Structures are given as C-alpha cells and as structure tokens.
CSV table of C-alpha atoms in Angstrom, one decimal:
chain,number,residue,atom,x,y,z
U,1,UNK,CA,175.7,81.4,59.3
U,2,UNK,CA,177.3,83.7,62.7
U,3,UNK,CA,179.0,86.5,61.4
U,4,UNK,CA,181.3,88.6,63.5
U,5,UNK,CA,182.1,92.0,62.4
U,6,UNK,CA,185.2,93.5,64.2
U,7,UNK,CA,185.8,96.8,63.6
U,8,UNK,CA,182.3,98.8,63.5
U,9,UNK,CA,181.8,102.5,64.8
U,10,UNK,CA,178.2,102.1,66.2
U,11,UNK,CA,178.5,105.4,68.3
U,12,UNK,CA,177.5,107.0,64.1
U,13,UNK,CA,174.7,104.5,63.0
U,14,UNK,CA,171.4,104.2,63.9
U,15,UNK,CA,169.3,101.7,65.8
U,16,UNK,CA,167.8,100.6,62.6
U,17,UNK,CA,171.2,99.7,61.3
U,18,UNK,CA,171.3,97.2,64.4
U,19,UNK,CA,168.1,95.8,62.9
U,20,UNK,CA,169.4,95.7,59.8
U,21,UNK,CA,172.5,94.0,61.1
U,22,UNK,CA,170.8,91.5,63.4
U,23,UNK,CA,168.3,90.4,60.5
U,24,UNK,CA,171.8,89.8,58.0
U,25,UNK,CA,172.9,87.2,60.6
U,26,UNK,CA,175.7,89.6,62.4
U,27,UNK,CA,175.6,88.5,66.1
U,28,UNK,CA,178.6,90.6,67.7
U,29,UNK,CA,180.9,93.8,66.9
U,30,UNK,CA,183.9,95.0,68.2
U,31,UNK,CA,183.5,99.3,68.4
U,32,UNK,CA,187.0,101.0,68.6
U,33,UNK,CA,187.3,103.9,69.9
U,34,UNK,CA,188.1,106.7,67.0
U,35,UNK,CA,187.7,110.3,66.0
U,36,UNK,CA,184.8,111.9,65.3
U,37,UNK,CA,184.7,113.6,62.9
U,38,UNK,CA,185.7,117.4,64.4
U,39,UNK,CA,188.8,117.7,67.1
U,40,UNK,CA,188.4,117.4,70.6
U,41,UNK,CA,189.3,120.2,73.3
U,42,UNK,CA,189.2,118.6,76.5
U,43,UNK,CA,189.9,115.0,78.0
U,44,UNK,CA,186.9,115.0,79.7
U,45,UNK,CA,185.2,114.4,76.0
U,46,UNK,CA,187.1,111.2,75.6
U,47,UNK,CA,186.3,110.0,79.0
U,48,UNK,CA,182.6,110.5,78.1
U,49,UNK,CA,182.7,108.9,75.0
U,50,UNK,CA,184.9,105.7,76.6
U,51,UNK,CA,182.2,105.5,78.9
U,52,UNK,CA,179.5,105.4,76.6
U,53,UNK,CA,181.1,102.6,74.4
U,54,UNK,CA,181.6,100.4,77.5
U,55,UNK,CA,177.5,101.0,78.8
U,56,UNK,CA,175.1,102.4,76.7
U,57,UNK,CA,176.5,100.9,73.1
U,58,UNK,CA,176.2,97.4,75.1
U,59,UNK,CA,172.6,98.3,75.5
U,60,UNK,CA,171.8,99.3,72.4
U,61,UNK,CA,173.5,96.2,71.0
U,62,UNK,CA,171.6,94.0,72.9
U,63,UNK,CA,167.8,94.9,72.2
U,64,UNK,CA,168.8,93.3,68.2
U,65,UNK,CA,170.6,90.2,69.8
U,66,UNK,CA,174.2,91.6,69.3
U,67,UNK,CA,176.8,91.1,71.3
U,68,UNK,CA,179.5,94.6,72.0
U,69,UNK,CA,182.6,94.5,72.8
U,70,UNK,CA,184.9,97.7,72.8
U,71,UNK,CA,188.9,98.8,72.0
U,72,UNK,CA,190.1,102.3,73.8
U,73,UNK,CA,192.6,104.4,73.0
U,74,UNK,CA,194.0,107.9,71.4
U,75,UNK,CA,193.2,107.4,67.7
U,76,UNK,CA,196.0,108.8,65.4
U,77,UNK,CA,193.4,111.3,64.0
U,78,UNK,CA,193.8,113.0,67.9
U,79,UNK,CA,197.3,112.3,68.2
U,80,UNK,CA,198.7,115.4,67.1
U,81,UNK,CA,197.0,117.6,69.7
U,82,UNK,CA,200.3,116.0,72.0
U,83,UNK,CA,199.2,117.8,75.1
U,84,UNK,CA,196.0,116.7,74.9
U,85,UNK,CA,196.4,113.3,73.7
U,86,UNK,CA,199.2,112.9,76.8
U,87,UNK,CA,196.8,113.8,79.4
U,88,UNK,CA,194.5,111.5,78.3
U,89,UNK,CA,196.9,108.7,77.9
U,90,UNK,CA,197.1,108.8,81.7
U,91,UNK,CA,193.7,107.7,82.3
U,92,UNK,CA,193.4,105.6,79.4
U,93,UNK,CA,194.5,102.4,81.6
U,94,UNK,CA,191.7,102.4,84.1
U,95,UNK,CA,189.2,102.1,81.1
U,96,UNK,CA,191.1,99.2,79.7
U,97,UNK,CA,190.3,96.8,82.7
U,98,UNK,CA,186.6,97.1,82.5
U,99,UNK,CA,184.2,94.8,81.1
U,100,UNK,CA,184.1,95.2,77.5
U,101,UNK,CA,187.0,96.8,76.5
U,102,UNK,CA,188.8,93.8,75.0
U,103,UNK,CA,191.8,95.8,73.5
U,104,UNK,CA,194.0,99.2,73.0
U,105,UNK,CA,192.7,100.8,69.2
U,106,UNK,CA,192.5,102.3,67.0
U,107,UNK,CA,196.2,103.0,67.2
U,108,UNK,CA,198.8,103.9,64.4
U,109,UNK,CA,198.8,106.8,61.5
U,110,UNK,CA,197.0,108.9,60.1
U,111,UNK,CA,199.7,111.6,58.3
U,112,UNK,CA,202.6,109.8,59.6
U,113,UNK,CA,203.8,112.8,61.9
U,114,UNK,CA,206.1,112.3,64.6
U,115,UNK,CA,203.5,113.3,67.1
U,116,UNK,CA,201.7,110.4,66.1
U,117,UNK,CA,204.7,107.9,66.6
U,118,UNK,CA,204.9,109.1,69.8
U,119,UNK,CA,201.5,108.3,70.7
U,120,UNK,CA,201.9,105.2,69.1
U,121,UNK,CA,204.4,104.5,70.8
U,122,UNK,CA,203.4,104.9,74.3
U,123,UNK,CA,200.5,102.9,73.4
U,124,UNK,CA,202.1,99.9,71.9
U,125,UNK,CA,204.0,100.0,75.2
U,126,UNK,CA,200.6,100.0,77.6
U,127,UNK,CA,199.7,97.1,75.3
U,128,UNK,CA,203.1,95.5,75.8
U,129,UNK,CA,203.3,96.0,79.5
U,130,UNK,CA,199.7,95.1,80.2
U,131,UNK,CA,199.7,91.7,78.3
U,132,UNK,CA,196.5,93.6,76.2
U,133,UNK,CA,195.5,93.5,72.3
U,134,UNK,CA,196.7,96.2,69.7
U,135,UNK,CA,194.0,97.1,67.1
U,136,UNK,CA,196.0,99.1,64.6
U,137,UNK,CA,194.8,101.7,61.9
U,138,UNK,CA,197.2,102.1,59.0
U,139,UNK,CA,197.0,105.5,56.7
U,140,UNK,CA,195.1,106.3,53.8
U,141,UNK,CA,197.8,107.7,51.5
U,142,UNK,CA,201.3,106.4,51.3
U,143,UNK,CA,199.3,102.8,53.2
U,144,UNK,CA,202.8,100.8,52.3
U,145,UNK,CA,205.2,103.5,53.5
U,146,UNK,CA,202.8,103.6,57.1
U,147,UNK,CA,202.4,99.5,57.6
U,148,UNK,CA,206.3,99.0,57.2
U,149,UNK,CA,206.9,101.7,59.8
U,150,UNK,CA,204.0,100.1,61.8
U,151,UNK,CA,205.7,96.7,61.7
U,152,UNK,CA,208.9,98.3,62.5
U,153,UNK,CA,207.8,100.0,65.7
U,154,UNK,CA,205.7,96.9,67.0
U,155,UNK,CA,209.0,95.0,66.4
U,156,UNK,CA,211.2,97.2,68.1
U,157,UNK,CA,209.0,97.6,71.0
U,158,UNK,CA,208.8,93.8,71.6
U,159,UNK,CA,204.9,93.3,71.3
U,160,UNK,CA,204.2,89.8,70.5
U,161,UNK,CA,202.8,89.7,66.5
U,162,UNK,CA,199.9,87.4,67.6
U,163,UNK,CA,198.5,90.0,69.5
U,164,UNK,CA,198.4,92.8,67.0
U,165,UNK,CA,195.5,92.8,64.2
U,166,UNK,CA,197.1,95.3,61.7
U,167,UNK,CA,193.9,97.0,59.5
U,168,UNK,CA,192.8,98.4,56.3
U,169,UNK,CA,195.5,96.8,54.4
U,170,UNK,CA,195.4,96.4,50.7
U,171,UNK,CA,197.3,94.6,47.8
U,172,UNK,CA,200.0,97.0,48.1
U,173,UNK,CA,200.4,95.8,51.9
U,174,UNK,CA,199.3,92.1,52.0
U,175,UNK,CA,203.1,90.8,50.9
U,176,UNK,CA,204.5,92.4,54.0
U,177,UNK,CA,203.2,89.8,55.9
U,178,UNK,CA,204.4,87.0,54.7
U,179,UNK,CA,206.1,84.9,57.4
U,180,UNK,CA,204.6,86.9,60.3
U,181,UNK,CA,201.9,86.2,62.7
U,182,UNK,CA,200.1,88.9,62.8
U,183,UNK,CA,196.0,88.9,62.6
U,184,UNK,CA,195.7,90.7,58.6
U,185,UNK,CA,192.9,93.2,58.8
U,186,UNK,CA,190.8,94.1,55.1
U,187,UNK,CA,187.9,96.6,55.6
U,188,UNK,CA,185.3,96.6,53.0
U,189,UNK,CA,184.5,100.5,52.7
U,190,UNK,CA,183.1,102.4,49.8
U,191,UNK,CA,186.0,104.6,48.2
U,192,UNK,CA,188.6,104.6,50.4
U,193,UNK,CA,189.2,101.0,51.2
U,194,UNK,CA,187.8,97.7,49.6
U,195,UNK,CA,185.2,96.4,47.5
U,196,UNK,CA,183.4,92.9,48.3
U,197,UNK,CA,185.1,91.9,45.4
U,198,UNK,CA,188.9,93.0,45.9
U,199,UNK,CA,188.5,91.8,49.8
U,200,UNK,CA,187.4,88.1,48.1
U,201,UNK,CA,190.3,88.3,45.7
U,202,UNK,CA,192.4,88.9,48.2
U,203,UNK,CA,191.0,86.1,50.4
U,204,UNK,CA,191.5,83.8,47.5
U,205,UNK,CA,195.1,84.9,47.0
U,206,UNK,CA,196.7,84.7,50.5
U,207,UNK,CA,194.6,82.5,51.8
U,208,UNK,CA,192.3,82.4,55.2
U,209,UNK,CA,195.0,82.0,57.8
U,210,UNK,CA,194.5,85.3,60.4
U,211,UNK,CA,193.0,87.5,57.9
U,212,UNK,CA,189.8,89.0,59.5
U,213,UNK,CA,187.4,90.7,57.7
U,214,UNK,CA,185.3,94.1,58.5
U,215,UNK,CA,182.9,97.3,57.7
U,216,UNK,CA,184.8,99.9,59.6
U,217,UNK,CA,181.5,101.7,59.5
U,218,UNK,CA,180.7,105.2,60.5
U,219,UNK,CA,179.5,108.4,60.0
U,220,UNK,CA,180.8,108.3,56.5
U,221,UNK,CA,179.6,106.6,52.9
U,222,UNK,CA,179.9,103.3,54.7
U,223,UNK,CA,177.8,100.2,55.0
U,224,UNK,CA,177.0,98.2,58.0
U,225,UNK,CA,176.2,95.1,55.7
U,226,UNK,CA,179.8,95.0,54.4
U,227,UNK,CA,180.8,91.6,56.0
U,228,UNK,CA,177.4,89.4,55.1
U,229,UNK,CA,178.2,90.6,51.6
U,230,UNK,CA,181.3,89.3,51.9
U,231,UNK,CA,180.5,86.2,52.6
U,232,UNK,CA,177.5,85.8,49.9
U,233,UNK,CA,180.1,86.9,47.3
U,234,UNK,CA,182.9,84.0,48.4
U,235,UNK,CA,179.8,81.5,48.5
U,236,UNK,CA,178.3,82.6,45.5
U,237,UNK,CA,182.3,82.0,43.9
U,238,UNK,CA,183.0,79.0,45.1
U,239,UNK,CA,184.2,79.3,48.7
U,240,UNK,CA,182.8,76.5,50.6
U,241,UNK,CA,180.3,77.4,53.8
U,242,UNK,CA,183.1,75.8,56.4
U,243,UNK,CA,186.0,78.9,54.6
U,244,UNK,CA,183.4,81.7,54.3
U,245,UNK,CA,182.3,80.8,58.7
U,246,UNK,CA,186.4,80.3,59.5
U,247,UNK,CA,186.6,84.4,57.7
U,248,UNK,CA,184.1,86.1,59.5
U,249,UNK,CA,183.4,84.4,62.3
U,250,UNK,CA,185.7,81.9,63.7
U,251,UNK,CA,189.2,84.0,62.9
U,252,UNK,CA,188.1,87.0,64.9
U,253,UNK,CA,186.9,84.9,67.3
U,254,UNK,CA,190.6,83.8,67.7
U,255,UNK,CA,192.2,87.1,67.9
U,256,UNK,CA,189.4,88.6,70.1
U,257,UNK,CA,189.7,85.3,72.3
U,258,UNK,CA,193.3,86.4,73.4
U,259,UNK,CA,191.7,88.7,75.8
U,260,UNK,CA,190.2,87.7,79.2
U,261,UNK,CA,187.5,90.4,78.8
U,262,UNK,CA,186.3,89.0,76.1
U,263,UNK,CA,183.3,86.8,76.3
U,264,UNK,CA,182.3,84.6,73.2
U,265,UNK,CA,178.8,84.7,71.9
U,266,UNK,CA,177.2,82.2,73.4
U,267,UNK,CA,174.0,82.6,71.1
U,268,UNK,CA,172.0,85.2,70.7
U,269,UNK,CA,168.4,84.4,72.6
U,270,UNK,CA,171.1,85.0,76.1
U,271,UNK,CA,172.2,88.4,74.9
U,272,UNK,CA,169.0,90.9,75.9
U,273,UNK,CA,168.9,88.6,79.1
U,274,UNK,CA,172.1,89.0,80.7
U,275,UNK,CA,173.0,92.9,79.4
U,276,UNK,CA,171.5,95.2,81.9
U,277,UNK,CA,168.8,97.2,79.7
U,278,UNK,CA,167.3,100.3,81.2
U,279,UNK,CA,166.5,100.8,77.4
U,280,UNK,CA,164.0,98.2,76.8
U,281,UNK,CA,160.6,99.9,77.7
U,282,UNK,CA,161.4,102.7,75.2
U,283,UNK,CA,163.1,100.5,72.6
U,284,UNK,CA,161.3,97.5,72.5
C-alpha cells in the first residue's frame, strides 16, 4: 500500500525516522514550513530555514526512497512579531516559485490575535493572486471559534475552497463543512489532536470525500508512523484496501496535484536517482 503523509515537520526528526517511515510503506511528505519551537529575531532565519526545506530536506528524503515536497510561509506562531513577519512576507514570493514548494502554509491561528489575521490575510491574498495552494493551521483552544473565522476570511477574500486544505480539525469542526469544497485536514497527534481511533471514527462518519489524513510530526510527543497506523486500524475495522489507498494516498494526491510544482511519485526506485545527493557517500 503507498501512503502519502501531508503534513510532516522533517526539519525535527531524525534520519532514522526516514527509515522507519520508508520501511512502513510511506513514499512522500509534504513539510510546511512552521515555528520552531523558540521565536525568531531576524528574517534572515526564515530565509535559511526556507532554503533548507527546498534542498537539503529533499536530500535527506531521498536516500529512504521518499519523495519531499515543501509549503512556505509566516506560521501564526510568528505572526505576532508584525514587523518582523512583514519584512519577511516581502520575500516570501520568490521562494514560492521554486521547485518544491507546492503551496503557502502553515497559515491561520494560533491565539486568534489581530496580528495574526493580518498575516493571514496578506497571505490568503498571495495565494489568491498567485493561483497557489493554502495549507491552513487552525488553533488549539477555542478550534470551532478559529475554523469559522478561518472559513469567513477565505470567503471574503475570494480564494477558491478547492484550493484550501483546512487542518487539525476535530468533531467539534467536521459539521462546518458540510456543503463546502474544501480538502478536510485530521492530524493524528498524541494529546493535542487525534487518536488512530477518533481519526477512523471520524472517517467512518463523514465519509472519504477530501478528507486527508496526517502526523503533523515534530519536535514534540509526536509520531512519524501516525498515518500507516491509520490505515491498519480502518483495515483491521472493516474499511476495504481500495477506501483506506483513496485516504492516504490518492486524496492528497488530488489536493497536492493542483499545483504545477508538484510532481507525483512516480515510484520509489527513481527517487535517489533523479534528487541531486551530495549526501550519499556519508549516508549511505
């Protein structure tokens, strides 16, 4: 079975978890750009770090037979720091041609200030403008209260609902959808998010139609196998092979596809081949 997982912070796991990974059947990852874990000073730092998701993550990627792709952006974590986050929002477009980076994300809210919106906003508007993919983060506390004010601003600033994969939802947030078509995001995360079993639940209640499933893994109690556990739990309850493929690998294949920079997995023997690798003599 090809599993996809879509939102993964690789920049804060090992190269063991990419074995790991690669052994469990995952063949590509989506990395968004996000905060890391202490504030930024300087713009120069987020340049450095856009530039090592679009090279070196690739690299890594590809000595276990994965294939990296990338979403840039000013998460809502940095957002609040508005000088800072504006004077990177002026360079943020000439990282969002390159190879790799397939979308603008993590966008949204974190403590649902008005700096944030802001941020969003301009962001949501680059997307809009550029004819680019939104990945969008939605808040831990008050999650209902920050996806309807989400919905409302993606609305209002006329970005096409197709385009948008809204994340980390919950039961709380699932109804909003209803009627929309927006790509449904449930991240299977220790604590703060989902279980394998309340993602499956939910998968059995609403159905398969644009809901994606992910790890969101990083630097915190978090678990790059999230997504092939996923799928052993819907098979081992009575999802057939053909639903548990279309959740986590054919439906982020869809929204990902959207984007001209994004290049399908074409299997995994081509990956190490056509990735440029000065990596291999010390990794192999």
């Amino acid at each position: 079975m090809r599993i996809f997982d879509p939102h993964i912070h690789m920049y804060a796991r090992t190269t063991d978890d990419y074995e790991a990974m690669s052994l469990a059947g995952i063949e590509a990852v989506v990395d968004p750009a996000f905060w890391l874990g202490s504030p930024r000073h300087h713009a120069g730092t987020f340049y450095d770090y856009f530039e090592h998701l679009l090279g070196f993550e690739a690299e890594r990627a590809a000595q276990y037979n994965i294939s990296h792709h990338c979403t840039l952006s000013v998460n809502p974590r940095e957002a609040n720091d508005l000088a800072l986050a504006n004077e990177v929002l002026e360079r943020l477009p000439e990282y969002l041609s390159r190879p790799r980076c397939i979308a603008i994300g993590e966008v949204g809210f974190d403590r649902q200030t008005e700096a944030e919106e802001e941020i969003f906003r301009k962001q949501v508007r680059i997307a809009r403008d550029r004819g680019l993919l939104l990945l969008v983060h939605t808040p831990h506390q008050y999650k209902r209260v920050g996806v309807e004010r989400t919905l409302r601003i993606i609305a209002e600033e006329g970005l096409e609902q197709r385009r948008v994969l809204v994340d980390h939802n919950t039961e709380e947030t699932m109804p909003l959808f209803a009627g929309t078509e927006f790509y449904v995001g449930l991240t299977v995360y220790p604590v703060t998010k989902l279980s394998p079993e309340r993602a499956v639940n939910i998968a059995r209640q609403y159905g398969l139609e644009r809901l994606i499933v992910n790890s969101s893994a990083d630097w915190g109690p978090s678990d790059v196998l999230s997504v092939p556990k996923v799928a052993h739990l819907m098979l081992k309850t009575g999802f057939s092979r053909d639903e548990v493929e279309r959740l986590v690998w054919a439906n982020p294949i869809g929204f990902y596809s959207q984007s001209p920079n994004f290049k399908v997995p074409v299997g995994a023997e081509h990956l190490a081949a056509s990735t440029r690798n000065p990596l291999r003599s010390t990794m192999a």
